[in-house]
């Protein structure tokens, strides 16, 4: 096989209590990418549709992540990449991660899968470093592994796949304002109190246990963030109204997706996810800011062939 078309999923990072360590992949939202082997060495981005992004390989995360893989492989040729960008950059649902993860997964597939998923995450993290100055893995790990992933350790990198309860859906509202990950990192404090730490790791343990035990109620009450959300939510118009109304409409929990401005909820079943979407519409229509709403099952397979 010399060419492949892949779906590169959007992802929700942090998931309230798991700042920089937890993430999940979505099914109904993502980019598409075509990757082709070429006899010429190196990587070329030949076409980008959907968004205005650089094709220079050192300025596009797909180029940087792809080159990292190419450097480590003994393949003698190169690759051409076409990106159909459907996830807006700076949306908080892993636009850059979709490209970084998609390209390394597709290249690995075309080379006969010489690299493990863990190695692919390491290559994709180089793309994330270009996008936000920090080589974080909480978006690229679920995009590659699928489902929920926990970055137990960054050094050495240790990624744990967590099972997804069958009826788990996400409803995400994306207000069309751009928040750069790098900017929304700068406003965070670098220290936390022991009291806040205790609450946070209690919730993180609770969420992971809830996912393993299919306990939707436990998942819901663990979706709390006392560290990052109070600071970052100030950047998101009507965050509190969306959160309160979504919880009232039956969402299990609600928080900031990645670094925002997208706000996610987790829901039990599609009907509940649709109810929450309706509530989000009602809340945001009068605000006067354009927005998108996505309803999606949690994606348990990650990047896949289209
Ligand atoms: P997101 O959380 O949606 O990925 P970020 O702010 O982390 O948003 O990253 C977007 C940044 O990465 C933008 O500055 C964008 O120009 C840059 N970028 C470079 N290549 C890509 C790509 N292929 N897809 C998305 N963003 C890219």
Short mmCIF file of C-alpha atoms and ligand atoms in Angstrom, two decimals:
data_model
loop_
_atom_site.label_atom_id
_atom_site.label_comp_id
_atom_site.label_asym_id
_atom_site.label_seq_id
_atom_site.Cartn_x
_atom_site.Cartn_y
_atom_site.Cartn_z
CA UNK A 1 0.00 0.00 0.00
CA UNK A 2 1.41 3.37 -1.01
CA UNK A 3 -1.31 5.78 0.11
CA UNK A 4 -3.83 5.93 2.92
CA UNK A 5 -6.71 8.19 3.98
CA UNK A 6 -7.27 8.49 7.72
CA UNK A 7 -9.74 10.04 10.15
CA UNK A 8 -7.91 12.04 12.83
CA UNK A 9 -10.18 12.43 15.87
CA UNK A 10 -10.77 15.53 17.95
CA UNK A 11 -9.95 14.98 21.62
CA UNK A 12 -10.91 16.36 25.01
CA UNK A 13 -7.89 16.85 27.26
CA UNK A 14 -7.78 17.32 31.03
CA UNK A 15 -11.38 16.06 31.52
CA UNK A 16 -11.76 18.33 34.59
CA UNK A 17 -9.66 16.57 37.24
CA UNK A 18 -6.81 15.26 35.03
CA UNK A 19 -4.89 18.38 33.98
CA UNK A 20 -2.16 17.39 31.49
CA UNK A 21 -2.64 13.66 32.16
CA UNK A 22 -6.15 12.60 31.09
CA UNK A 23 -7.81 12.73 27.68
CA UNK A 24 -10.47 11.09 25.53
CA UNK A 25 -11.07 10.76 21.81
CA UNK A 26 -14.25 11.76 19.94
CA UNK A 27 -15.96 9.88 17.13
CA UNK A 28 -18.08 12.44 15.31
CA UNK A 29 -15.55 15.26 15.06
CA UNK A 30 -12.16 15.14 13.35
CA UNK A 31 -9.95 15.93 10.36
CA UNK A 32 -9.14 13.79 7.35
CA UNK A 33 -5.67 13.31 5.99
CA UNK A 34 -4.19 11.55 2.97
CA UNK A 35 -0.61 10.33 3.31
CA UNK A 36 1.35 8.99 0.31
CA UNK A 37 4.77 7.37 0.02
CA UNK A 38 7.10 9.14 -2.41
CA UNK A 39 10.49 8.08 -3.77
CA UNK A 40 11.96 11.50 -2.83
CA UNK A 41 13.24 11.72 0.73
CA UNK A 42 11.63 14.07 3.26
CA UNK A 43 8.08 15.28 3.85
CA UNK A 44 5.94 17.63 1.80
CA UNK A 45 2.54 19.08 2.71
CA UNK A 46 0.94 19.43 -0.71
CA UNK A 47 -2.53 20.67 0.22
CA UNK A 48 -4.49 22.01 3.19
CA UNK A 49 -8.23 22.61 2.93
CA UNK A 50 -10.69 23.88 5.53
CA UNK A 51 -8.33 26.19 7.47
CA UNK A 52 -5.55 28.57 6.66
CA UNK A 53 -2.44 26.87 8.03
CA UNK A 54 1.20 26.89 6.94
CA UNK A 55 2.41 24.15 4.56
CA UNK A 56 6.07 24.67 5.54
CA UNK A 57 7.01 21.47 7.33
CA UNK A 58 8.76 23.20 10.22
CA UNK A 59 5.67 25.37 10.85
CA UNK A 60 2.99 22.69 10.61
CA UNK A 61 2.66 20.16 13.42
CA UNK A 62 2.09 17.38 10.85
CA UNK A 63 5.47 18.17 9.29
CA UNK A 64 7.31 18.27 12.62
CA UNK A 65 5.73 15.07 13.97
CA UNK A 66 6.19 13.29 10.62
CA UNK A 67 9.87 14.25 10.38
CA UNK A 68 10.48 12.95 13.90
CA UNK A 69 9.16 9.53 12.85
CA UNK A 70 11.08 9.62 9.57
CA UNK A 71 14.34 10.36 11.40
CA UNK A 72 13.86 7.27 13.57
CA UNK A 73 12.94 4.92 10.69
CA UNK A 74 15.20 3.16 8.20
CA UNK A 75 12.80 3.94 5.29
CA UNK A 76 14.66 5.43 2.37
CA UNK A 77 11.89 7.46 0.70
CA UNK A 78 9.56 10.21 1.84
CA UNK A 79 5.88 11.17 2.25
CA UNK A 80 3.37 13.63 0.83
CA UNK A 81 0.53 14.86 3.05
CA UNK A 82 -2.88 16.38 2.28
CA UNK A 83 -4.87 17.72 5.24
CA UNK A 84 -8.60 18.39 5.25
CA UNK A 85 -8.84 20.46 8.41
CA UNK A 86 -12.26 20.35 10.06
CA UNK A 87 -11.21 21.12 13.63
CA UNK A 88 -10.46 24.81 14.01
CA UNK A 89 -7.06 25.61 15.57
CA UNK A 90 -7.29 27.05 19.06
CA UNK A 91 -10.64 25.41 19.73
CA UNK A 92 -9.58 23.31 22.71
CA UNK A 93 -10.54 20.02 21.08
CA UNK A 94 -7.08 19.07 19.92
CA UNK A 95 -6.79 20.55 16.44
CA UNK A 96 -3.01 20.32 16.41
CA UNK A 97 -3.05 16.89 18.07
CA UNK A 98 -5.33 15.49 15.35
CA UNK A 99 -2.73 16.36 12.70
CA UNK A 100 0.27 15.24 14.79
CA UNK A 101 -1.33 11.93 15.73
CA UNK A 102 -2.91 11.31 12.30
CA UNK A 103 0.31 11.74 10.36
CA UNK A 104 2.47 9.46 12.48
CA UNK A 105 -0.25 6.78 12.63
CA UNK A 106 -0.68 6.87 8.84
CA UNK A 107 3.08 6.83 8.13
CA UNK A 108 3.58 3.94 10.54
CA UNK A 109 0.78 2.03 8.81
CA UNK A 110 2.32 2.60 5.36
CA UNK A 111 5.70 1.37 6.67
CA UNK A 112 4.19 -1.88 8.03
CA UNK A 113 3.79 -0.73 11.66
CA UNK A 114 7.42 -0.77 12.85
CA UNK A 115 6.63 1.55 15.79
CA UNK A 116 4.47 0.94 18.89
CA UNK A 117 1.60 3.25 19.87
CA UNK A 118 3.77 4.58 22.70
CA UNK A 119 6.51 5.53 20.23
CA UNK A 120 3.92 7.18 17.97
CA UNK A 121 2.78 9.30 20.91
CA UNK A 122 6.39 10.38 21.47
CA UNK A 123 6.73 11.45 17.82
CA UNK A 124 3.36 13.25 17.86
CA UNK A 125 4.35 15.11 21.05
CA UNK A 126 7.01 16.94 19.01
CA UNK A 127 4.15 18.42 16.95
CA UNK A 128 2.40 19.50 20.16
CA UNK A 129 5.58 21.21 21.25
CA UNK A 130 5.48 23.34 18.10
CA UNK A 131 1.81 24.28 18.68
CA UNK A 132 1.97 25.16 22.37
CA UNK A 133 5.65 25.17 23.48
CA UNK A 134 4.98 22.15 25.72
CA UNK A 135 5.27 18.55 24.52
CA UNK A 136 2.11 17.42 26.27
CA UNK A 137 0.55 14.03 25.49
CA UNK A 138 -2.97 14.36 26.85
CA UNK A 139 -4.48 14.96 23.37
CA UNK A 140 -2.20 12.85 21.17
CA UNK A 141 -2.39 9.79 23.45
CA UNK A 142 -6.19 9.32 23.17
CA UNK A 143 -6.03 10.23 19.44
CA UNK A 144 -3.61 7.32 18.90
CA UNK A 145 -4.79 4.76 21.48
CA UNK A 146 -8.53 5.65 21.35
CA UNK A 147 -10.88 5.88 24.35
CA UNK A 148 -9.64 7.42 27.59
CA UNK A 149 -5.92 7.52 28.30
CA UNK A 150 -3.95 8.46 31.40
CA UNK A 151 -0.40 9.77 31.13
CA UNK A 152 0.82 8.17 34.37
CA UNK A 153 4.31 9.55 33.86
CA UNK A 154 6.03 11.82 31.36
CA UNK A 155 9.56 10.70 32.23
CA UNK A 156 9.65 7.91 31.35
CA UNK A 157 6.51 8.20 29.22
CA UNK A 158 3.91 5.74 30.55
CA UNK A 159 0.42 5.73 29.01
CA UNK A 160 -2.46 3.72 30.43
CA UNK A 161 -5.56 2.91 28.35
CA UNK A 162 -8.74 3.12 30.40
CA UNK A 163 -11.93 1.30 29.35
CA UNK A 164 -14.90 3.35 28.12
CA UNK A 165 -18.41 2.60 29.41
CA UNK A 166 -20.60 1.72 26.40
CA UNK A 167 -23.20 4.48 26.83
CA UNK A 168 -20.79 7.36 27.35
CA UNK A 169 -21.34 10.38 25.09
CA UNK A 170 -19.79 13.83 25.02
CA UNK A 171 -21.56 17.06 24.08
CA UNK A 172 -19.18 19.90 23.33
CA UNK A 173 -19.90 23.57 22.68
CA UNK A 174 -17.22 25.56 20.88
CA UNK A 175 -17.73 29.33 21.16
CA UNK A 176 -15.93 30.83 18.16
CA UNK A 177 -13.32 32.80 20.02
CA UNK A 178 -9.71 31.70 19.83
CA UNK A 179 -7.77 30.88 22.98
CA UNK A 180 -4.17 29.86 22.28
CA UNK A 181 -2.98 27.00 24.48
CA UNK A 182 0.26 28.89 25.09
CA UNK A 183 -1.69 31.96 26.34
CA UNK A 184 -4.05 30.04 28.60
CA UNK A 185 -1.07 28.27 30.18
CA UNK A 186 0.60 31.53 31.11
CA UNK A 187 -2.25 32.58 33.41
CA UNK A 188 -2.06 29.41 35.52
CA UNK A 189 -0.39 29.40 38.92
CA UNK A 190 2.56 27.05 39.31
CA UNK A 191 1.77 26.08 42.93
CA UNK A 192 -1.29 24.45 44.48
CA UNK A 193 -2.23 24.01 48.11
CA UNK A 194 -2.20 20.57 49.67
CA UNK A 195 -5.94 20.91 50.28
CA UNK A 196 -6.62 21.41 46.56
CA UNK A 197 -4.23 18.60 45.66
CA UNK A 198 -6.13 16.20 47.90
CA UNK A 199 -9.46 17.08 46.30
CA UNK A 200 -8.00 16.78 42.80
CA UNK A 201 -6.36 13.36 43.17
CA UNK A 202 -9.42 12.07 44.98
CA UNK A 203 -11.50 13.04 41.95
CA UNK A 204 -8.99 11.68 39.44
CA UNK A 205 -8.95 8.32 41.21
CA UNK A 206 -12.76 8.42 41.37
CA UNK A 207 -13.09 9.12 37.66
CA UNK A 208 -10.73 6.31 36.68
CA UNK A 209 -12.54 3.90 39.05
CA UNK A 210 -15.90 5.01 37.62
CA UNK A 211 -14.72 4.30 34.07
CA UNK A 212 -13.48 0.82 35.04
CA UNK A 213 -16.66 0.01 36.96
CA UNK A 214 -19.16 1.49 34.45
CA UNK A 215 -20.38 3.63 37.32
CA UNK A 216 -21.87 6.71 35.61
CA UNK A 217 -22.83 8.30 38.91
CA UNK A 218 -19.26 8.07 40.20
CA UNK A 219 -17.94 9.42 36.87
CA UNK A 220 -20.27 12.40 37.24
CA UNK A 221 -19.35 13.31 40.80
CA UNK A 222 -15.64 13.00 40.02
CA UNK A 223 -15.79 15.56 37.18
CA UNK A 224 -14.60 18.43 39.37
CA UNK A 225 -11.61 20.72 38.96
CA UNK A 226 -10.66 23.07 41.78
CA UNK A 227 -7.30 24.06 40.33
CA UNK A 228 -7.44 25.10 36.66
CA UNK A 229 -11.15 25.67 35.92
CA UNK A 230 -11.64 28.59 38.35
CA UNK A 231 -8.81 30.47 36.57
CA UNK A 232 -9.37 29.54 32.94
CA UNK A 233 -13.17 29.73 32.95
CA UNK A 234 -12.87 33.52 33.21
CA UNK A 235 -11.70 33.52 29.56
CA UNK A 236 -14.88 31.72 28.38
CA UNK A 237 -18.05 33.83 28.03
CA UNK A 238 -21.03 32.28 29.89
CA UNK A 239 -19.04 29.31 31.19
CA UNK A 240 -21.01 29.17 34.45
CA UNK A 241 -24.38 29.38 32.70
CA UNK A 242 -23.46 26.56 30.29
CA UNK A 243 -22.22 24.42 33.18
CA UNK A 244 -25.20 24.99 35.47
CA UNK A 245 -27.78 24.54 32.70
CA UNK A 246 -26.11 21.40 31.33
CA UNK A 247 -25.99 19.78 34.76
CA UNK A 248 -29.63 20.69 35.30
CA UNK A 249 -30.47 19.09 31.92
CA UNK A 250 -28.90 15.84 33.14
CA UNK A 251 -25.23 15.93 32.10
CA UNK A 252 -23.03 13.76 34.33
CA UNK A 253 -20.44 16.53 34.52
CA UNK A 254 -19.13 19.57 32.70
CA UNK A 255 -15.78 21.33 32.36
CA UNK A 256 -13.34 23.10 30.06
CA UNK A 257 -12.13 21.04 27.11
CA UNK A 258 -8.36 21.29 26.96
CA UNK A 259 -7.38 24.92 27.31
CA UNK A 260 -10.78 26.14 26.07
CA UNK A 261 -12.81 27.88 24.81
CA UNK A 262 -14.70 24.62 24.15
CA UNK A 263 -16.77 23.35 27.08
CA UNK A 264 -17.47 19.60 27.32
CA UNK A 265 -20.07 17.55 29.12
CA UNK A 266 -20.17 13.79 29.55
CA UNK A 267 -23.60 12.18 29.29
CA UNK A 268 -25.15 8.74 29.71
CA UNK A 269 -26.76 7.84 26.38
CA UNK A 270 -27.45 9.72 23.17
CA UNK A 271 -30.82 11.14 24.27
CA UNK A 272 -29.23 12.85 27.25
CA UNK A 273 -26.40 14.16 25.06
CA UNK A 274 -29.03 15.67 22.70
CA UNK A 275 -30.95 17.22 25.61
CA UNK A 276 -27.79 18.87 26.81
CA UNK A 277 -27.06 20.16 23.29
CA UNK A 278 -30.51 21.80 23.23
CA UNK A 279 -29.86 23.46 26.56
CA UNK A 280 -26.52 24.73 25.28
CA UNK A 281 -28.26 26.22 22.20
CA UNK A 282 -30.80 28.00 24.41
CA UNK A 283 -28.05 29.34 26.65
CA UNK A 284 -25.76 30.55 23.87
CA UNK A 285 -28.16 31.88 21.24
CA UNK A 286 -28.75 35.20 23.05
CA UNK A 287 -25.02 35.72 23.76
CA UNK A 288 -24.18 36.93 20.26
CA UNK A 289 -21.04 34.83 19.79
CA UNK A 290 -21.04 32.22 16.99
CA UNK A 291 -20.68 28.66 18.23
CA UNK A 292 -20.71 25.00 17.15
CA UNK A 293 -22.11 22.12 19.14
CA UNK A 294 -20.87 18.56 18.69
CA UNK A 295 -22.49 15.39 20.00
CA UNK A 296 -20.24 12.35 19.90
CA UNK A 297 -19.80 8.90 21.31
CA UNK A 298 -16.41 8.34 22.91
CA UNK A 299 -14.18 6.93 20.14
CA UNK A 300 -12.52 3.72 21.32
CA UNK A 301 -10.23 3.12 18.31
CA UNK A 302 -8.43 6.46 17.77
CA UNK A 303 -7.08 7.33 14.31
CA UNK A 304 -8.61 5.01 11.72
CA UNK A 305 -8.58 4.32 7.98
CA UNK A 306 -11.30 6.16 6.07
P1 LIG B 1 -5.68 23.23 19.68
O1 LIG B 1 -5.83 22.98 21.16
O2 LIG B 1 -7.00 23.38 19.00
O3 LIG B 1 -4.76 22.26 19.03
P2 LIG B 1 -3.51 25.03 19.91
O4 LIG B 1 -3.54 26.47 20.26
O5 LIG B 1 -2.88 24.06 20.84
O6 LIG B 1 -5.00 24.62 19.55
O7 LIG B 1 -2.72 24.80 18.52
C1 LIG B 1 -2.99 25.48 17.42
C2 LIG B 1 -1.69 26.13 16.92
O8 LIG B 1 -0.92 25.20 16.17
C3 LIG B 1 -2.02 27.28 16.00
O9 LIG B 1 -1.12 28.32 16.26
C4 LIG B 1 -1.79 26.70 14.61
O10 LIG B 1 -1.42 27.67 13.68
C5 LIG B 1 -0.66 25.69 14.87
N1 LIG B 1 -0.67 24.57 13.90
C6 LIG B 1 0.36 24.23 13.09
N2 LIG B 1 0.03 23.17 12.33
C7 LIG B 1 -1.23 22.82 12.65
C8 LIG B 1 -2.11 21.80 12.19
N3 LIG B 1 -1.78 20.91 11.26
N4 LIG B 1 -3.33 21.74 12.75
C9 LIG B 1 -3.70 22.63 13.69
N5 LIG B 1 -2.92 23.61 14.16
C10 LIG B 1 -1.68 23.72 13.65
#
